[in-house]
């Protein structure tokens, strides 16, 4: 099969001192690679403010045009959000297709979404983003054809009028609301059945899916690419104390993730907000691990999940020489090599809110009916009839612990 030709992209940024521009463009390069583009050059201009018509100055834009001609660039990717008129102006000047950071992320989302909900979320985010930019982007598509930034269901909508797109947005919003309600019912059922949930969160490409696969034996796509996982996956594991925990993988986070993208994936991220414990995965080998952890924590705070017990997991520790100090709320692992997992599970058990406790009981024969009560919301691991009574090893629901204490074997 013929290999798909990579688009040749030039990355462009105006550094106005709002954030670490170099780090942001490095990440833009990773995003471009994930979308199927090859970075052939990058242009960064220090400025006091964005040029209203073209983001970068006139002289710098001429330089970018010459670069495009000399290097054969087919795509310009700007590291900020562009308006319709800015896209049109830059394309008129350079005669090369232009997309911005958000369009690039949306394109990756469109390629990666698998479930019905994921696809609706992506299309909705695309349409909401493209509606105010319809004139500029529509003209550019007519002139320059498709490619990165035009993929997914959103593309066909660009050729239709605004009214049709608004109708589509309303329809998708209603469908998404229905799916969100169903997800809400599932969460309520889990609460009712005393199922405890742990949400794996973290920066994109930190190793969340690899960890989920290792803990649960799941077969979730785990690639060395940004946003390998868009659709949440859940699997149950058993902790050392006998309790069961349903682990949910969530979409990876990224610095400067546009607000409406957080909105679009809120129902997915709400898995974290409704979890009993959060497993925050950090790439210990990443020089920017601290900054990326901050992005994750601030997004969790936005979702109202700041107070949920959290275990911070330093992954990829096999790649670093220095020692990372840990405590009861932190663990060091290598998900790829399966190292540190037993210690991690112990720490998850310690931090998971107590809804049940493993107890060794000796029940008198006239209290044999208590084992049936334990089984309702707990679990009986073993039951042995002895001369002294019934020896029971069980996971006892919090409501019964007090009642069972008098039969506990010390």
Coordinates of C-alpha atoms in Angstrom, one line a residue:
X1 CA 0.0 0.0 0.0
X2 CA 1.3 3.4 -0.9
X3 CA 2.5 5.4 2.1
X4 CA 0.6 8.7 2.7
X5 CA 2.6 11.7 1.8
X6 CA 3.4 13.9 4.9
X7 CA 2.4 17.6 4.6
X8 CA 5.3 20.0 4.8
X9 CA 4.5 22.4 7.5
X10 CA 6.1 25.6 8.8
X11 CA 5.3 26.5 12.4
X12 CA 4.7 30.2 13.2
X13 CA 4.4 31.9 16.5
X14 CA 4.2 35.5 17.8
X15 CA 5.9 35.6 21.2
X16 CA 4.1 38.4 23.2
X17 CA 5.3 37.1 26.6
X18 CA 2.0 35.4 27.6
X19 CA 3.6 31.9 28.0
X20 CA 6.8 29.9 27.3
X21 CA 6.8 30.3 23.5
X22 CA 9.6 27.8 22.8
X23 CA 7.9 25.0 24.9
X24 CA 4.6 25.7 23.2
X25 CA 6.0 25.5 19.7
X26 CA 7.8 22.3 20.6
X27 CA 4.4 20.9 21.6
X28 CA 2.9 22.3 18.4
X29 CA 5.6 20.3 16.5
X30 CA 4.5 17.1 18.3
X31 CA 0.9 17.8 17.5
X32 CA 1.7 18.4 13.8
X33 CA 3.7 15.1 13.8
X34 CA 0.7 13.3 15.3
X35 CA -1.6 14.8 12.7
X36 CA 0.7 13.6 9.8
X37 CA 2.7 16.7 9.1
X38 CA 6.5 17.2 8.9
X39 CA 7.9 20.3 10.5
X40 CA 10.4 21.8 7.9
X41 CA 10.9 25.2 9.6
X42 CA 9.7 27.3 12.5
X43 CA 9.4 31.1 12.7
X44 CA 9.0 32.9 16.0
X45 CA 8.7 36.7 16.2
X46 CA 9.0 38.6 19.5
X47 CA 6.3 41.3 19.6
X48 CA 4.5 43.5 22.1
X49 CA 1.1 42.4 20.7
X50 CA -0.4 40.4 17.8
X51 CA -0.6 42.3 14.5
X52 CA -4.4 42.5 14.1
X53 CA -4.5 41.6 10.4
X54 CA -1.8 38.9 10.2
X55 CA -0.6 38.1 13.8
X56 CA 3.1 38.6 12.8
X57 CA 4.5 41.7 11.2
X58 CA 4.5 42.5 7.4
X59 CA 8.3 41.9 7.1
X60 CA 8.1 38.6 8.9
X61 CA 5.2 37.5 6.8
X62 CA 7.2 38.2 3.6
X63 CA 10.0 36.1 5.1
X64 CA 7.5 33.3 5.8
X65 CA 6.3 33.5 2.1
X66 CA 9.8 33.1 0.8
X67 CA 10.4 30.2 3.1
X68 CA 7.3 28.5 1.8
X69 CA 8.5 29.0 -1.8
X70 CA 12.1 27.8 -1.1
X71 CA 11.2 24.8 1.0
X72 CA 8.0 23.7 -0.7
X73 CA 5.7 24.1 2.3
X74 CA 2.1 23.1 1.9
X75 CA 0.8 24.2 5.3
X76 CA 1.4 27.0 7.8
X77 CA 0.4 26.2 11.4
X78 CA 0.0 29.2 13.8
X79 CA 0.5 28.6 17.6
X80 CA -2.5 30.8 18.5
X81 CA -6.2 31.1 17.6
X82 CA -6.8 32.9 14.3
X83 CA -9.8 34.8 13.1
X84 CA -11.4 34.2 9.7
X85 CA -10.0 37.5 8.3
X86 CA -6.5 36.6 9.7
X87 CA -6.6 33.2 7.9
X88 CA -7.7 34.9 4.7
X89 CA -5.1 37.7 4.9
X90 CA -2.2 35.2 5.6
X91 CA -3.3 32.8 2.8
X92 CA -3.7 35.7 0.3
X93 CA -0.1 36.8 1.1
X94 CA 1.6 33.4 1.2
X95 CA -0.6 31.3 -1.1
X96 CA -0.3 28.4 1.4
X97 CA -3.1 26.9 3.5
X98 CA -3.2 28.2 7.1
X99 CA -4.5 26.5 10.2
X100 CA -4.2 27.3 13.9
X101 CA -3.4 25.3 17.0
X102 CA -7.0 24.6 17.8
X103 CA -7.8 23.4 14.3
X104 CA -4.8 21.1 14.5
X105 CA -6.0 19.6 17.8
X106 CA -9.5 19.2 16.4
X107 CA -8.1 17.4 13.4
X108 CA -6.3 14.9 15.6
X109 CA -9.5 14.5 17.7
X110 CA -11.5 13.8 14.5
X111 CA -9.0 11.1 13.4
X112 CA -8.9 9.5 16.9
X113 CA -12.5 9.4 18.0
X114 CA -14.0 5.9 18.0
X115 CA -17.2 5.9 20.0
X116 CA -20.4 7.6 19.0
X117 CA -20.0 10.0 21.9
X118 CA -16.4 10.8 21.0
X119 CA -17.4 11.5 17.4
X120 CA -20.3 13.7 18.4
X121 CA -18.0 15.7 20.8
X122 CA -15.5 16.2 18.0
X123 CA -18.0 17.3 15.4
X124 CA -19.7 19.7 17.8
X125 CA -16.4 21.3 18.8
X126 CA -15.4 21.6 15.1
X127 CA -18.7 23.2 14.1
X128 CA -18.7 25.7 17.1
X129 CA -15.2 26.7 16.3
X130 CA -15.7 27.0 12.5
X131 CA -19.0 28.8 12.6
X132 CA -17.7 32.3 13.3
X133 CA -14.8 31.6 10.9
X134 CA -16.9 30.2 8.1
X135 CA -16.2 32.9 5.5
X136 CA -12.5 32.8 5.9
X137 CA -12.0 29.0 6.1
X138 CA -14.6 28.3 3.5
X139 CA -12.8 30.5 1.0
X140 CA -9.5 28.9 1.8
X141 CA -10.9 25.4 1.3
X142 CA -12.3 26.3 -2.1
X143 CA -8.9 27.8 -3.1
X144 CA -6.5 25.3 -1.6
X145 CA -8.3 21.9 -1.1
X146 CA -8.3 19.6 1.9
X147 CA -5.6 18.4 4.3
X148 CA -4.7 18.6 8.0
X149 CA -7.3 20.8 9.8
X150 CA -10.1 19.8 7.4
X151 CA -10.6 16.2 8.4
X152 CA -13.7 14.8 10.0
X153 CA -17.4 15.5 9.8
X154 CA -16.9 19.2 10.1
X155 CA -15.4 19.5 6.6
X156 CA -18.7 18.9 4.7
X157 CA -20.5 21.5 6.9
X158 CA -18.2 24.3 5.7
X159 CA -19.9 24.3 2.3
X160 CA -23.3 24.9 3.8
X161 CA -24.9 28.0 5.2
X162 CA -24.8 29.1 8.8
X163 CA -28.4 28.2 9.5
X164 CA -27.7 24.6 8.5
X165 CA -24.7 24.5 10.7
X166 CA -26.6 25.9 13.7
X167 CA -29.3 23.2 13.1
X168 CA -26.6 20.6 13.1
X169 CA -25.1 22.0 16.3
X170 CA -28.6 21.8 18.0
X171 CA -29.1 18.2 16.9
X172 CA -25.7 17.1 18.1
X173 CA -26.1 19.0 21.4
X174 CA -29.3 17.1 22.0
X175 CA -27.7 13.7 21.1
X176 CA -24.8 14.5 23.4
X177 CA -27.1 15.5 26.2
X178 CA -28.9 12.2 25.9
X179 CA -25.6 10.2 26.0
X180 CA -24.4 12.3 29.0
X181 CA -27.6 11.5 30.8
X182 CA -27.0 7.8 30.2
X183 CA -23.5 8.1 31.5
X184 CA -24.9 9.9 34.5
X185 CA -27.3 6.9 35.1
X186 CA -24.3 4.5 34.9
X187 CA -22.4 6.6 37.5
X188 CA -25.5 6.6 39.8
X189 CA -25.8 2.8 39.4
X190 CA -22.1 2.4 40.3
X191 CA -22.6 4.5 43.4
X192 CA -25.7 2.6 44.4
X193 CA -23.9 -0.7 43.9
X194 CA -21.0 0.6 46.0
X195 CA -18.6 0.4 43.1
X196 CA -15.6 2.6 43.7
X197 CA -14.0 4.4 40.7
X198 CA -10.4 5.5 40.1
X199 CA -9.8 7.9 37.2
X200 CA -6.5 7.9 35.4
X201 CA -5.7 11.5 34.5
X202 CA -2.6 13.3 33.2
X203 CA -0.9 15.1 30.4
X204 CA -1.2 13.6 27.0
X205 CA 1.4 10.9 26.3
X206 CA 2.3 10.4 30.0
X207 CA 1.6 6.6 29.8
X208 CA -2.0 6.5 31.1
X209 CA -3.2 3.8 28.6
X210 CA -0.1 1.7 29.1
X211 CA -0.8 1.8 32.9
X212 CA -4.4 0.9 32.4
X213 CA -3.4 -2.1 30.2
X214 CA -0.9 -3.2 32.8
X215 CA -3.3 -3.0 35.8
X216 CA -6.3 -4.5 34.1
X217 CA -5.1 -6.6 31.1
X218 CA -7.1 -4.3 28.8
X219 CA -6.2 -3.8 25.2
X220 CA -6.4 0.0 24.9
X221 CA -4.4 1.7 22.1
X222 CA -1.1 2.9 23.7
X223 CA 1.0 4.9 21.3
X224 CA 3.9 7.3 21.6
X225 CA 1.7 10.0 20.2
X226 CA -0.4 12.8 21.6
X227 CA -4.1 12.1 22.2
X228 CA -3.8 8.3 21.5
X229 CA -6.9 7.9 23.8
X230 CA -10.0 10.0 23.3
X231 CA -12.8 7.6 24.4
X232 CA -12.9 6.6 28.1
X233 CA -12.3 3.0 28.9
X234 CA -13.1 1.3 32.2
X235 CA -11.9 -2.0 33.7
X236 CA -12.1 -3.4 37.2
X237 CA -9.1 -4.4 39.3
X238 CA -8.7 -6.0 42.8
X239 CA -6.7 -4.1 45.4
X240 CA -4.4 -5.8 47.9
X241 CA -7.0 -5.3 50.7
X242 CA -9.6 -7.2 48.6
X243 CA -11.6 -4.2 47.5
X244 CA -12.6 -3.8 43.8
X245 CA -11.8 -0.6 42.0
X246 CA -13.1 0.3 38.5
X247 CA -10.3 2.2 36.7
X248 CA -11.4 4.7 34.0
X249 CA -8.9 6.1 31.4
X250 CA -9.6 9.7 30.4
X251 CA -8.5 12.0 27.5
X252 CA -5.0 13.4 27.9
X253 CA -4.6 17.1 28.8
X254 CA -2.4 19.7 27.1
X255 CA -1.2 23.2 27.9
X256 CA -3.5 25.9 26.5
X257 CA -6.2 23.4 25.7
X258 CA -8.8 25.7 24.2
X259 CA -11.7 26.3 26.6
X260 CA -14.4 25.0 24.2
X261 CA -12.4 21.8 23.8
X262 CA -12.5 21.3 27.6
X263 CA -16.3 22.0 27.3
X264 CA -16.6 19.5 24.4
X265 CA -14.9 16.7 26.4
X266 CA -16.4 17.7 29.7
X267 CA -18.6 14.5 29.9
X268 CA -15.5 12.4 29.4
X269 CA -13.5 14.5 32.0
X270 CA -16.4 14.3 34.4
X271 CA -15.4 10.7 35.0
X272 CA -12.5 12.3 37.0
X273 CA -14.8 14.8 38.8
X274 CA -17.0 11.9 40.0
X275 CA -14.3 9.5 40.9
X276 CA -13.5 8.2 44.4
X277 CA -9.7 8.5 43.7
X278 CA -7.6 10.2 41.0
X279 CA -4.5 8.5 39.7
X280 CA -2.4 11.4 38.3
X281 CA 0.2 10.0 35.9
X282 CA 3.3 12.2 35.2
X283 CA 6.1 11.4 32.8
X284 CA 9.1 11.5 35.2
X285 CA 11.6 11.6 32.2
X286 CA 10.0 14.8 30.8
X287 CA 12.0 18.0 31.7
X288 CA 8.7 19.9 31.8
X289 CA 7.0 17.3 34.1
X290 CA 6.3 20.0 36.8
X291 CA 4.7 22.4 34.4
X292 CA 2.6 19.7 32.8
X293 CA 1.4 18.4 36.2
X294 CA 0.3 22.0 37.0
X295 CA -1.8 22.0 33.7
X296 CA -3.5 18.7 34.8
X297 CA -4.2 20.0 38.4
X298 CA -5.6 23.3 37.2
X299 CA -7.9 21.5 34.8
X300 CA -9.1 19.2 37.6
X301 CA -9.7 22.2 39.8
X302 CA -11.8 23.7 37.0
X303 CA -13.9 20.5 36.9
X304 CA -14.4 20.7 40.7
X305 CA -12.2 17.7 41.4
X306 CA -9.5 19.4 43.5
X307 CA -10.7 17.8 46.8
X308 CA -10.7 14.2 45.5
X309 CA -8.0 12.0 47.1
X310 CA -5.1 11.8 44.6
X311 CA -2.1 9.5 44.1
X312 CA 0.6 11.0 41.9
X313 CA 2.3 8.4 39.8
X314 CA 5.8 9.1 38.4
X315 CA 5.9 6.9 35.3
X316 CA 8.9 6.1 33.0
X317 CA 11.2 6.0 36.0
X318 CA 13.4 3.5 34.1
X319 CA 14.4 6.4 31.8
X320 CA 16.0 8.5 34.6
X321 CA 19.0 8.2 36.8
X322 CA 18.1 10.4 39.7
X323 CA 16.0 9.3 42.6
X324 CA 12.5 10.7 43.1
X325 CA 11.4 10.9 46.8
X326 CA 8.0 9.4 47.4
X327 CA 5.5 9.4 50.3
X328 CA 2.0 7.8 50.9
X329 CA 0.5 9.8 48.1
X330 CA 3.2 9.3 45.4
X331 CA 4.5 6.2 43.6
X332 CA 7.3 5.5 41.2
X333 CA 6.7 3.1 38.3
X334 CA 7.6 2.0 34.8
X335 CA 4.3 1.0 33.2
X336 CA 6.2 -0.3 30.2
X337 CA 8.4 -2.6 32.2
X338 CA 5.8 -3.4 34.9
X339 CA 8.0 -2.1 37.8
X340 CA 6.6 -0.6 41.0
X341 CA 3.0 -1.8 40.5
X342 CA 2.6 -3.7 43.8
X343 CA 3.7 -0.6 45.8
X344 CA 1.3 1.5 43.7
X345 CA -1.6 -0.7 44.4
X346 CA -0.8 -0.5 48.2
X347 CA -0.9 3.3 48.0
X348 CA -4.1 3.3 46.0
X349 CA -5.6 1.1 48.8
X350 CA -4.4 3.5 51.5
X351 CA -5.8 6.6 49.8
X352 CA -9.1 5.2 48.6
X353 CA -11.9 6.3 50.9
X354 CA -13.0 3.5 53.2
X355 CA -16.3 2.0 52.1
X356 CA -15.4 -1.5 53.2
X357 CA -12.8 -3.3 55.2
X358 CA -11.2 -6.8 55.0
X359 CA -11.9 -8.6 58.2
X360 CA -11.2 -12.1 59.7
X361 CA -14.2 -13.1 61.7
X362 CA -15.2 -16.0 63.9
X363 CA -19.0 -16.2 63.8
X364 CA -21.0 -18.3 66.3
X365 CA -23.1 -20.9 64.6
X366 CA -26.3 -19.1 65.7
X367 CA -25.0 -16.0 63.8
X368 CA -24.4 -18.0 60.5
X369 CA -26.9 -15.7 58.8
X370 CA -24.5 -12.8 59.0
X371 CA -22.5 -14.1 56.1
X372 CA -25.5 -13.6 53.8
X373 CA -25.6 -9.9 55.0
X374 CA -21.9 -9.5 54.3
X375 CA -22.4 -10.8 50.7
X376 CA -25.1 -8.2 49.9
X377 CA -22.6 -5.3 49.6
X378 CA -19.3 -7.1 50.3
X379 CA -17.4 -10.2 49.5
X380 CA -16.7 -13.5 51.3
X381 CA -13.2 -14.8 50.3
X382 CA -13.4 -18.0 52.5
X383 CA -15.7 -19.7 54.9
X384 CA -14.6 -22.6 57.2
X385 CA -16.6 -24.5 59.7
X386 CA -14.5 -25.2 62.8
X387 CA -15.2 -26.4 66.4
X388 CA -15.1 -22.8 67.7
X389 CA -17.5 -21.4 65.0
X390 CA -17.5 -20.2 61.4
X391 CA -14.1 -18.7 60.4
X392 CA -14.8 -16.1 57.7
X393 CA -12.4 -14.0 55.6
X394 CA -14.5 -11.2 54.1
X395 CA -14.7 -7.7 52.7
X396 CA -17.2 -6.1 55.0
X397 CA -19.3 -3.0 53.9
X398 CA -18.8 0.1 56.1
X399 CA -22.4 -0.2 57.3
X400 CA -21.7 -3.6 58.9
X401 CA -18.2 -3.0 60.2
X402 CA -19.3 -1.9 63.7
X403 CA -21.7 -4.8 64.0
X404 CA -18.9 -7.3 63.0
X405 CA -16.2 -5.9 65.3
X406 CA -17.2 -8.1 68.2
X407 CA -16.6 -11.2 66.1
X408 CA -13.3 -10.0 64.6
X409 CA -10.3 -12.3 65.4
X410 CA -7.4 -10.3 66.8

